[in-house]
Coordinates of C-alpha atoms in Angstrom, one line a residue:
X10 CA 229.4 62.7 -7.2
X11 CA 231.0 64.9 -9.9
X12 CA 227.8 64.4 -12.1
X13 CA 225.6 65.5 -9.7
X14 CA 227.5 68.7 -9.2
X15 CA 227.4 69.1 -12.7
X16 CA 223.4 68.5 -13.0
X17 CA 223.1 71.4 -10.3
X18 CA 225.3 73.5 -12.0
X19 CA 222.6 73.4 -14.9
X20 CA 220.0 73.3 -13.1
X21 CA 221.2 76.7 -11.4
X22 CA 221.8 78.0 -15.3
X23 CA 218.3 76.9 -16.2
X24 CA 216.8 78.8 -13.2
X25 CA 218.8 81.5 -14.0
X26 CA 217.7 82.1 -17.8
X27 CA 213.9 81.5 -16.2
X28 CA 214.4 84.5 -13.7
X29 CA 216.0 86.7 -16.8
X30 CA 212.7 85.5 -18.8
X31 CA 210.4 86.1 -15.8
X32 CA 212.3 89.9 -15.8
X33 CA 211.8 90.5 -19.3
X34 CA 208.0 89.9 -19.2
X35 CA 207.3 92.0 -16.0
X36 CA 209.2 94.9 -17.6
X37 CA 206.9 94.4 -20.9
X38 CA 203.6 94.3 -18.8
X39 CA 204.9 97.6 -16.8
X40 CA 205.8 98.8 -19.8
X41 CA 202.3 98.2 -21.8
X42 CA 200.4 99.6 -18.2
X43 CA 202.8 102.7 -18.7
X44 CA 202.1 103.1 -22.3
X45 CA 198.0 102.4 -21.6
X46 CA 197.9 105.2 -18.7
X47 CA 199.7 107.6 -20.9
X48 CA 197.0 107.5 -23.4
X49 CA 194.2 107.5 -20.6
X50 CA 196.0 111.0 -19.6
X51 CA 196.3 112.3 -22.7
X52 CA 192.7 110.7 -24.4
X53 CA 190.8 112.5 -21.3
X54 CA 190.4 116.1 -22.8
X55 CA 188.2 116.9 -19.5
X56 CA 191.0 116.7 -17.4
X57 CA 192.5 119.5 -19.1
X58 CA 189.3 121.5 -19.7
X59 CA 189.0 121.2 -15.6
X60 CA 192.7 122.5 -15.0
X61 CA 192.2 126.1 -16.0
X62 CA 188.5 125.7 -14.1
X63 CA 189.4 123.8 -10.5
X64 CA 192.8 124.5 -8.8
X65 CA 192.4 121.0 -6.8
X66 CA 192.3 119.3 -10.0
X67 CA 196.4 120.2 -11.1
X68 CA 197.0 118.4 -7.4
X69 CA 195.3 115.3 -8.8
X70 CA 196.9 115.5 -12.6
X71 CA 199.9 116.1 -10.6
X72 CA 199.6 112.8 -9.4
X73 CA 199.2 111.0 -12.1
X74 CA 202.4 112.3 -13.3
X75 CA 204.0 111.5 -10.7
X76 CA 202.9 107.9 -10.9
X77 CA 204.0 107.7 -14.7
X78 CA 207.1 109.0 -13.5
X79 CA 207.4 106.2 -10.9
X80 CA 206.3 103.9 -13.3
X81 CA 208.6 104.3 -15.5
X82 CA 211.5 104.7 -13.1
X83 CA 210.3 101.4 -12.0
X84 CA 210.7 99.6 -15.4
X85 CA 214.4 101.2 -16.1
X86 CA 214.8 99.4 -12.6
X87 CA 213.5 96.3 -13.9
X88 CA 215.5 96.3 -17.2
X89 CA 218.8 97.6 -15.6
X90 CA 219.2 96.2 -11.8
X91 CA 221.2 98.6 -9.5
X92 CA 221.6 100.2 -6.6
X93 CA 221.7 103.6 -7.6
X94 CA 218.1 102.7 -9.8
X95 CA 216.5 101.6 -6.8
X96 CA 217.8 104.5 -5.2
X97 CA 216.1 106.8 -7.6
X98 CA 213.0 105.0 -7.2
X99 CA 212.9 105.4 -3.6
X100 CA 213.6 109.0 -4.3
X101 CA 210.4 109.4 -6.6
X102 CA 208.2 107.6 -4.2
X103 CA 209.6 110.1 -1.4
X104 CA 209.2 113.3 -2.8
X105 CA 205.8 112.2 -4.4
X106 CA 204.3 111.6 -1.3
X107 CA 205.8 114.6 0.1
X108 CA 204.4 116.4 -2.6
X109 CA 201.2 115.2 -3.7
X110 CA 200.3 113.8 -0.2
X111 CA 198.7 115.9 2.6
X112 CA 201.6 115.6 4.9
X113 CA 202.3 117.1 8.7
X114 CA 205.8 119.7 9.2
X115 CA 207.0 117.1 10.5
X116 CA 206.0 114.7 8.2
X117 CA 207.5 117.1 5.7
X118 CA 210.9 117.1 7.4
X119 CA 211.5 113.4 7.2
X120 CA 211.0 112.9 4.2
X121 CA 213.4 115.9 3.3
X122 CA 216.2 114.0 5.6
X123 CA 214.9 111.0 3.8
X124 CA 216.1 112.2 0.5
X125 CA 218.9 113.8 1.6
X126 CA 220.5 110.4 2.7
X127 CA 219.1 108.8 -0.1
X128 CA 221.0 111.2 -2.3
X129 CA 224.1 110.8 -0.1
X130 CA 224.1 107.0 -0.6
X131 CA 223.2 107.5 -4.3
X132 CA 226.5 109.2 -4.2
X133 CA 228.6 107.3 -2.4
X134 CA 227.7 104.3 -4.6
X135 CA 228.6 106.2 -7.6
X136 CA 231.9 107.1 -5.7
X137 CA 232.7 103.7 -5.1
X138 CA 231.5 102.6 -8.5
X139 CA 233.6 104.9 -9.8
X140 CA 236.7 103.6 -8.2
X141 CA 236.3 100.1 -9.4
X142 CA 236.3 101.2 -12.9
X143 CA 239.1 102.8 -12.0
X144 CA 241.1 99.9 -10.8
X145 CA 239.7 97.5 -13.4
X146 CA 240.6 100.0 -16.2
X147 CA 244.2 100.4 -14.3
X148 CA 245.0 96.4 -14.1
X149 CA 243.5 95.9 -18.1
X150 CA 245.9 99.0 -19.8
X151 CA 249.0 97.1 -18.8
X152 CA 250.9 100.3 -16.9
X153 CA 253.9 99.9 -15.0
X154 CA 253.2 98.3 -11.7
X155 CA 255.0 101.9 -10.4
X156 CA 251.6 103.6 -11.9
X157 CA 249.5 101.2 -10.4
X158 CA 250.7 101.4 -6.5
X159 CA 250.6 105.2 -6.5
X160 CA 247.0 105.1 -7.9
X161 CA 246.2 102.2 -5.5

C-alpha cells in the first residue's frame, strides 16, 4: 500500500515537470510568432507609406499593435502564472475590441464597466497579496508576539 502511494507521488512529480516542459515550449513558440510578426510590421514599408496616405489604414496598424501587445501580455502570462496577469490580459483584449472594433454605445459602455471591475479585482488581488507578504514577512523577522497581534 505505502509503495503504491509512493509510485503516485512520482508519478504526480513526473506529470508535473511534463506540464512545466509543456509551458516552457508554448511560451517559446508565442514568443518566436511574436518576434516573426514584429518583423512582418516593421519589413512592410507600405504600411507606413499608406499611413500618411489612407486614415482607415492607422485603424488597421492599430490593430496589429494591439495584437502584439496581447501577444506579448499573453507570453508574460505563460512564463509567470497569476491572477493579476490574466487580469491584464483580459484588460487588453477589452479595450482592444473596444477600440479597434466597430462597437454600439452600448456596446461601448460594457466594456468600460468591464474594465472598471477588472481593474477593481486587479486591485483587490494586489491588496490581498499584499497582506500575505505582510504576515509572512511578520511570522519570518522573529518580532515580539506583542507586534504580531496588533498587526494581525
Amino acid at each position: 500500500m505505502r509503495d503504491s502511494s509512493e509510485k503516485l507521488v512520482r508519478f504526480k512529480k513526473f506529470v508535473h515537470v511534463i506540464c512545466g516542459l509543456l509551458d516552457l515550449v508554448a511560451a517559446i513558440l508565442v514568443l518566436v510568432g511574436i518576434l516573426l510578426y514584429i518583423v512582418s510590421i516593421v519589413g512592410n514599408i507600405n504600411t507606413f507609406q499608406r499611413l500618411f496616405t489612407d486614415g482607415a489604414e492607422f485603424k488597421h496598424y492599430l490593430e496589429q499593435i494591439f495584437m502584439l501587445v496581447i501577444g506579448i501580455e499573453f507570453l508574460e502570462m505563460l512564463c509567470r502564472p497569476n491572477s493579476e496577469n490574466v487580469i491584464e490580459v483580459l484588460i487588453f483584449l477589452v479595450a482592444r475590441h473596444m477600440i479597434v472594433g466597430d462597437t454600439t454605445p452600448f456596446e461601448d459602455f460594457v466594456s468600460v464597466i468591464s474594465v472598471a471591475l477588472l481593474c477593481v479585482v486587479r486591485r483587490y488581488l494586489r491588496i490581498t497579496e499584499e497582506d500575505r507578504k505582510e504576515k509572512k514577512n511578520l511570522g519570518l523577522h522573529g518580532e515580539g508576539d506583542s507586534q504580531k497581534k496588533h498587526f494581525l
